[in-house]
PDB file of C-alpha atoms in Angstrom:
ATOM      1  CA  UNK A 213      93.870 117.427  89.962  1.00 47.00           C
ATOM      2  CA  UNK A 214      91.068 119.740  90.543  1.00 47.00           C
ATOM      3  CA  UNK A 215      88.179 119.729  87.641  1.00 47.00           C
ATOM      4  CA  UNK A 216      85.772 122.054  88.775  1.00 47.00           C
ATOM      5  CA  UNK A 217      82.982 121.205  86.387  1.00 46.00           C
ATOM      6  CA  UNK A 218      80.263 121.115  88.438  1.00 46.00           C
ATOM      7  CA  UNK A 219      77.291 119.465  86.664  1.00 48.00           C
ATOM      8  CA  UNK A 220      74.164 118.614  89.013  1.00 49.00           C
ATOM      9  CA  UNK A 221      76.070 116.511  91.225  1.00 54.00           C
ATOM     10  CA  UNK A 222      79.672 115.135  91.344  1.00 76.00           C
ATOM     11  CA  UNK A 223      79.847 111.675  92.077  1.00 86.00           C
ATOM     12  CA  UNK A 224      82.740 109.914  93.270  1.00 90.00           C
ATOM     13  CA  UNK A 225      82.274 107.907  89.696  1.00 91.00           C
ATOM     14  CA  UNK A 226      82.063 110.864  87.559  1.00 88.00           C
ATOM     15  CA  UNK A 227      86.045 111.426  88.949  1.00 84.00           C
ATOM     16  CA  UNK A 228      86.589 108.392  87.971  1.00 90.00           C
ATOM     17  CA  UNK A 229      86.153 109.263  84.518  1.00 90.00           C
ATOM     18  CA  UNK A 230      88.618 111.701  84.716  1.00 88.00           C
ATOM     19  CA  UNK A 231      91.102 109.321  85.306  1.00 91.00           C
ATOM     20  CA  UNK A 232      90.204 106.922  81.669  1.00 94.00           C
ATOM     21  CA  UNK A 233      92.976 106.407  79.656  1.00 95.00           C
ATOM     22  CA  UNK A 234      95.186 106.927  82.783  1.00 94.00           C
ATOM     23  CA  UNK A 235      97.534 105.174  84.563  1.00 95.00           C
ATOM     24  CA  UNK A 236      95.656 103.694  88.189  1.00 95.00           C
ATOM     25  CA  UNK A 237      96.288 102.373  91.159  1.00 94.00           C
ATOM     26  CA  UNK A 238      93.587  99.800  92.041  1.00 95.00           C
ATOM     27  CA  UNK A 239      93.651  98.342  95.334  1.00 93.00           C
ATOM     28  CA  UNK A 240      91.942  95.001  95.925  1.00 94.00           C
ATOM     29  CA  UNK A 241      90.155  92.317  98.409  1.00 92.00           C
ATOM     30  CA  UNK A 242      92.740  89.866  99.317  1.00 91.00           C
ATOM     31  CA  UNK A 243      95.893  92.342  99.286  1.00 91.00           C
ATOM     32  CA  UNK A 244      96.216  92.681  95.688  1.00 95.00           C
ATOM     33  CA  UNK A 245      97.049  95.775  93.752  1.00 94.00           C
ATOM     34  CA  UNK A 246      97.139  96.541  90.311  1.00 96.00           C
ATOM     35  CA  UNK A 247      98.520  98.915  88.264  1.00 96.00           C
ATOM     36  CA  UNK A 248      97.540  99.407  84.927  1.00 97.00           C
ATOM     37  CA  UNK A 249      95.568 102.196  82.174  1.00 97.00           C
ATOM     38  CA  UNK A 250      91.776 102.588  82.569  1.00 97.00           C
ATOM     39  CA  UNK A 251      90.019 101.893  78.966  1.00 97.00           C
ATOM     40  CA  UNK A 252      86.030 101.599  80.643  1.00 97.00           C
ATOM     41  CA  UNK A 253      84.584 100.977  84.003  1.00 96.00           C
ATOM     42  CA  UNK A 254      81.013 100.872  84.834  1.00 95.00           C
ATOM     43  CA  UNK A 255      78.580 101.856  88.307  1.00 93.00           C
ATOM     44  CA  UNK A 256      79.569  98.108  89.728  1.00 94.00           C
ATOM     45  CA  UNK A 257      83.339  99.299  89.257  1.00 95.00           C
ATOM     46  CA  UNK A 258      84.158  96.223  86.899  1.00 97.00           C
ATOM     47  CA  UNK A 259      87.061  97.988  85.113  1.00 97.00           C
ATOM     48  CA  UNK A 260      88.824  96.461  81.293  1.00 97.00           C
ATOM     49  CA  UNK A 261      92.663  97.682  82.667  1.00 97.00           C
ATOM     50  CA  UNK A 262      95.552  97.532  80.112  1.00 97.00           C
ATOM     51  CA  UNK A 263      99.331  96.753  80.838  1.00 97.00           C
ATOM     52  CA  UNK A 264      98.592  95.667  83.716  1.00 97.00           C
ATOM     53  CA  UNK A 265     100.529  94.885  86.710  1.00 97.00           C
ATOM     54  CA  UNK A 266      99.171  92.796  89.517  1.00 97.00           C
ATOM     55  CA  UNK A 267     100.990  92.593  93.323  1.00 96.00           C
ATOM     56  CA  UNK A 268      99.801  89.841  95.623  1.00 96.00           C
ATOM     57  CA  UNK A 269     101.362  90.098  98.727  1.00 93.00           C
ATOM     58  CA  UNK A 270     101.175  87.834 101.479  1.00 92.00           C
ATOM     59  CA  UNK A 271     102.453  87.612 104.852  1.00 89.00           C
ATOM     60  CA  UNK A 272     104.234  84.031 106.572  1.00 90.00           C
ATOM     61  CA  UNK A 273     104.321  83.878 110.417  1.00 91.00           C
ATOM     62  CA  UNK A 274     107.536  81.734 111.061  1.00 89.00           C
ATOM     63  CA  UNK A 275     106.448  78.939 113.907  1.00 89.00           C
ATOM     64  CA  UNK A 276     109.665  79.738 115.632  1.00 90.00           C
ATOM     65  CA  UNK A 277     110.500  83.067 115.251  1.00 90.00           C
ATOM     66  CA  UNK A 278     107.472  84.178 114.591  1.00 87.00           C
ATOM     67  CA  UNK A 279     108.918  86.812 112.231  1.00 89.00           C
ATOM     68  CA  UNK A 280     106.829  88.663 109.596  1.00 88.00           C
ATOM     69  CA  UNK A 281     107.638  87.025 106.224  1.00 89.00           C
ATOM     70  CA  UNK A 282     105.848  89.224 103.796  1.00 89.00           C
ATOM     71  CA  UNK A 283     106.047  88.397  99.881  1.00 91.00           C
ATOM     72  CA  UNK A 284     104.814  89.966  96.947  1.00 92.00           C
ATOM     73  CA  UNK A 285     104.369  88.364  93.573  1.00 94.00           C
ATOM     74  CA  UNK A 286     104.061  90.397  90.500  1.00 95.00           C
ATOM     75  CA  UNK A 287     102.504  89.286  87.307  1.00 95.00           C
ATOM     76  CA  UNK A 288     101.777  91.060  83.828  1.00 96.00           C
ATOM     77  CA  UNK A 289      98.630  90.840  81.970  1.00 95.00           C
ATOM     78  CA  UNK A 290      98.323  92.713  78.385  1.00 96.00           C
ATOM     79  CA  UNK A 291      93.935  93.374  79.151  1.00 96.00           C
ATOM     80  CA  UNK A 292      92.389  92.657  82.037  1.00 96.00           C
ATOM     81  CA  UNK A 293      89.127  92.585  83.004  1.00 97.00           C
ATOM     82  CA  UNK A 294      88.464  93.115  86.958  1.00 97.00           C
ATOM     83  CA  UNK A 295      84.888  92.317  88.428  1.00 97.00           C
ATOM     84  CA  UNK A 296      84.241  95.478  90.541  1.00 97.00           C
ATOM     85  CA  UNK A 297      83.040  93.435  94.057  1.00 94.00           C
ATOM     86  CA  UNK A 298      86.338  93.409  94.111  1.00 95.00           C
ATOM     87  CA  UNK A 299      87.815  96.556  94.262  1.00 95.00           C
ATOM     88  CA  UNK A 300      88.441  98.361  97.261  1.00 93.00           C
ATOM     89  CA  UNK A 301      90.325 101.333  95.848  1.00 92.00           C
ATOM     90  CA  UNK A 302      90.842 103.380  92.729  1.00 94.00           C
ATOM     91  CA  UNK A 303      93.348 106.258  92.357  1.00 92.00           C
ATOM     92  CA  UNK A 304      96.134 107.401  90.431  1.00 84.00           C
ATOM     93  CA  UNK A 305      99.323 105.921  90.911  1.00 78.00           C
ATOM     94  CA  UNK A 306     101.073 105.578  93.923  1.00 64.00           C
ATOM     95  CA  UNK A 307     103.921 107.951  94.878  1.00 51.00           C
ATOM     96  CA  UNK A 308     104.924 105.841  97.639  1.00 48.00           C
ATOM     97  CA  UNK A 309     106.974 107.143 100.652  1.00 39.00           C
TER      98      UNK A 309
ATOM     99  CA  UNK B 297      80.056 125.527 106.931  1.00 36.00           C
ATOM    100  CA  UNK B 298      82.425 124.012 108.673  1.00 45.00           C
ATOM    101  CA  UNK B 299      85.347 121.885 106.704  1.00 52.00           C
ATOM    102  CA  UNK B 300      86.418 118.765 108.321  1.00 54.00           C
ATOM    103  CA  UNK B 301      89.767 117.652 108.095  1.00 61.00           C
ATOM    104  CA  UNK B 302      89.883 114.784 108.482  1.00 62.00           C
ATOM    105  CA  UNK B 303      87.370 111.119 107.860  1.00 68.00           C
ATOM    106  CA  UNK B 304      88.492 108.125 108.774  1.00 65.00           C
ATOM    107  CA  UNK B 305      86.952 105.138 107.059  1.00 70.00           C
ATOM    108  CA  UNK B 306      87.654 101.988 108.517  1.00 67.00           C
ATOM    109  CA  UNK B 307      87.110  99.596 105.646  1.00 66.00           C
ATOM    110  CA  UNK B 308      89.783  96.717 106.620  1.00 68.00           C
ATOM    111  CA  UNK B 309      92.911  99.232 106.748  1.00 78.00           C
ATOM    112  CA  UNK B 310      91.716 102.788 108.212  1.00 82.00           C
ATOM    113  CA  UNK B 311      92.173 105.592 105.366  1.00 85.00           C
ATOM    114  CA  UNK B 312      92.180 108.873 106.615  1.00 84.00           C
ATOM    115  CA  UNK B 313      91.341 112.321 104.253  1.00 85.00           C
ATOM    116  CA  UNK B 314      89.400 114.936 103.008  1.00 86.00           C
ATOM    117  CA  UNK B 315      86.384 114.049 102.006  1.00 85.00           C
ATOM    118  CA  UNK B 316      85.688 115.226  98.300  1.00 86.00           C
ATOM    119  CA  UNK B 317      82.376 113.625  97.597  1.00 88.00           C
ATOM    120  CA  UNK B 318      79.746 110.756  98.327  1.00 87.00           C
ATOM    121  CA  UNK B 319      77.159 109.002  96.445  1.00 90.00           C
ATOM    122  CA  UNK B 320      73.987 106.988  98.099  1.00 90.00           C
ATOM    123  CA  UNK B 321      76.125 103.610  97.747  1.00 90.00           C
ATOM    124  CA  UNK B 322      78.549 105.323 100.043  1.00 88.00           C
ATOM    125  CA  UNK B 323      81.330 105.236  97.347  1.00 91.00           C
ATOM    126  CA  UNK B 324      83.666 108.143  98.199  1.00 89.00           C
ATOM    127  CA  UNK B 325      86.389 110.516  96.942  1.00 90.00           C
ATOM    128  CA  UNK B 326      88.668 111.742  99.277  1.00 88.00           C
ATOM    129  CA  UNK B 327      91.698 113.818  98.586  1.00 87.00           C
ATOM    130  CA  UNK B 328      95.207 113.688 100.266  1.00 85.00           C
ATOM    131  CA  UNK B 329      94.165 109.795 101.386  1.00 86.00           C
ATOM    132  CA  UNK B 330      96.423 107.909 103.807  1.00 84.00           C
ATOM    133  CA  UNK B 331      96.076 104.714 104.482  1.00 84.00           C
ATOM    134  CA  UNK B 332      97.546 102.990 108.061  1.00 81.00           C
ATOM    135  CA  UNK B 333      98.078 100.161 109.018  1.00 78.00           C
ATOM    136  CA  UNK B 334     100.216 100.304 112.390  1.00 73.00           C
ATOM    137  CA  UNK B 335     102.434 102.935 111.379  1.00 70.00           C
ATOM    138  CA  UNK B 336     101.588 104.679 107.691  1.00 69.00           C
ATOM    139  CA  UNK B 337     101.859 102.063 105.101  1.00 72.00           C
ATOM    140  CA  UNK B 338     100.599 104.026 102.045  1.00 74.00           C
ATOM    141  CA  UNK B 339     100.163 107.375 101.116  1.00 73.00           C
ATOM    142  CA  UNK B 340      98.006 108.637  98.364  1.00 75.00           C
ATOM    143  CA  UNK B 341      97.691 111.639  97.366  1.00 75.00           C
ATOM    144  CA  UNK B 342      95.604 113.504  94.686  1.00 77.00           C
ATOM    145  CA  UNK B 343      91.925 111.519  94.757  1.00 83.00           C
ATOM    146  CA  UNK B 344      91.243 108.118  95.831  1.00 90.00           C
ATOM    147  CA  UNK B 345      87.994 106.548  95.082  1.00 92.00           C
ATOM    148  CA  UNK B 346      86.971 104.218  97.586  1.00 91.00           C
ATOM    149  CA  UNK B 347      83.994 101.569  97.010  1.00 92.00           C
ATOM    150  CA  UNK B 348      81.494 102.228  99.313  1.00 90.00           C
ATOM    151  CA  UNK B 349      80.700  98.229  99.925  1.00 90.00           C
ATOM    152  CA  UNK B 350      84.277  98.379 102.179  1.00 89.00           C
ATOM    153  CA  UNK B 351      82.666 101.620 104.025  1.00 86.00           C
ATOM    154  CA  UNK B 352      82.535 100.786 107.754  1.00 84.00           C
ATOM    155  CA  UNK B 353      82.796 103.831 109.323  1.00 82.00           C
ATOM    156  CA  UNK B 354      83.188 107.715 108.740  1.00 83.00           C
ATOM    157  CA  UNK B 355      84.148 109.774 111.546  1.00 81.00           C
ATOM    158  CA  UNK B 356      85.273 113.559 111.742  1.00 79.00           C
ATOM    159  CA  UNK B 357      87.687 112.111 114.252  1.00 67.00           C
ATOM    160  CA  UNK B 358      91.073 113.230 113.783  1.00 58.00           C
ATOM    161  CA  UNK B 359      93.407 109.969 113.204  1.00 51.00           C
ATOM    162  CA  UNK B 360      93.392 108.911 116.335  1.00 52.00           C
ATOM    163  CA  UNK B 361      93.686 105.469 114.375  1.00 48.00           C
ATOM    164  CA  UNK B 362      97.317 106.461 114.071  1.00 48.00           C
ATOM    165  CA  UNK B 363      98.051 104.329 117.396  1.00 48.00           C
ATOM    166  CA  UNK B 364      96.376 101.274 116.054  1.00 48.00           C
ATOM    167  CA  UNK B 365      93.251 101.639 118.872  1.00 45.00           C
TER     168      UNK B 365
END
């Protein structure tokens, strides 16, 4: 996705607006992801996200076996809005291997 | 001008990529992003926009993260 409109200077934020009214892929602080359509986001990266799906995935250390017990839980949320301290990570969705 | 290949941020999961663009906050765009964590967790492909608050490091080091050192 290559828009080469090359105004004064392209800021990592100004390709963020190419991506409003998109599906995203947000990743953030305490290993949560969301997925979810773009409506506004600001210089702080506070985003207002609609049909949104959020992933919080966590990771159990049995005492005994001390096996890797990771879980995810999903929720849905109709409008969201996500404070951008946040956010670690903003693309378009995931094609995942 | 030379074109690195490849930047590795370490924010708390190295990301490896191109690096598109950069503001003064240290946000970044990077294209054809992977992101490892012991072996490659995630890949991401097309831009990925990564606030620059998580920014440890950039390095023109090629992924020499891949081993986890």
């Amino acid at each position: 996705m290559a828009s080469e409109e090359e105004s004064a200077v392209k800021e990592p934020l100004d390709l963020i607006r190419l991506s409003l009214d998109e599906r995203i892929y947000v990743k953030l602080r305490s290993d949560r992801e969301l997925r979810g359509k773009l409506h506004a986001y600001d210089q702080h990266l506070n985003m207002i996200l609609g049909d949104v799906e959020e992933v919080v995935t966590t990771v159990e250390i049995d005492d005994e076996t001390y096996e890797e017990i990771v879980r995810t839980t999903k929720r849905t949320v109709p409008f969201l809005f996500v404070r951008g301290d946040g956010v670690i990570l903003v693309s378009p969705p995931l094609r995942t291997a | 001008k030379s074109s690195p290949e490849f930047y590795v941020l370490n924010i708390p999961a190295p990301f490896t990529g191109i690096l598109a663009c950069l503001d003064g906050y240290m946000n970044i765009a990077m294209e054809q992003t992977e992101e490892y964590v012991n072996g490659q967790l995630k890949n991401k492909y097309g831009d990925a926009f990564i606030r620059g608050n998580n920014v440890l490091y950039i390095s023109t080091s090629k992924r020499t993260l891949a081993d986890g050192a």
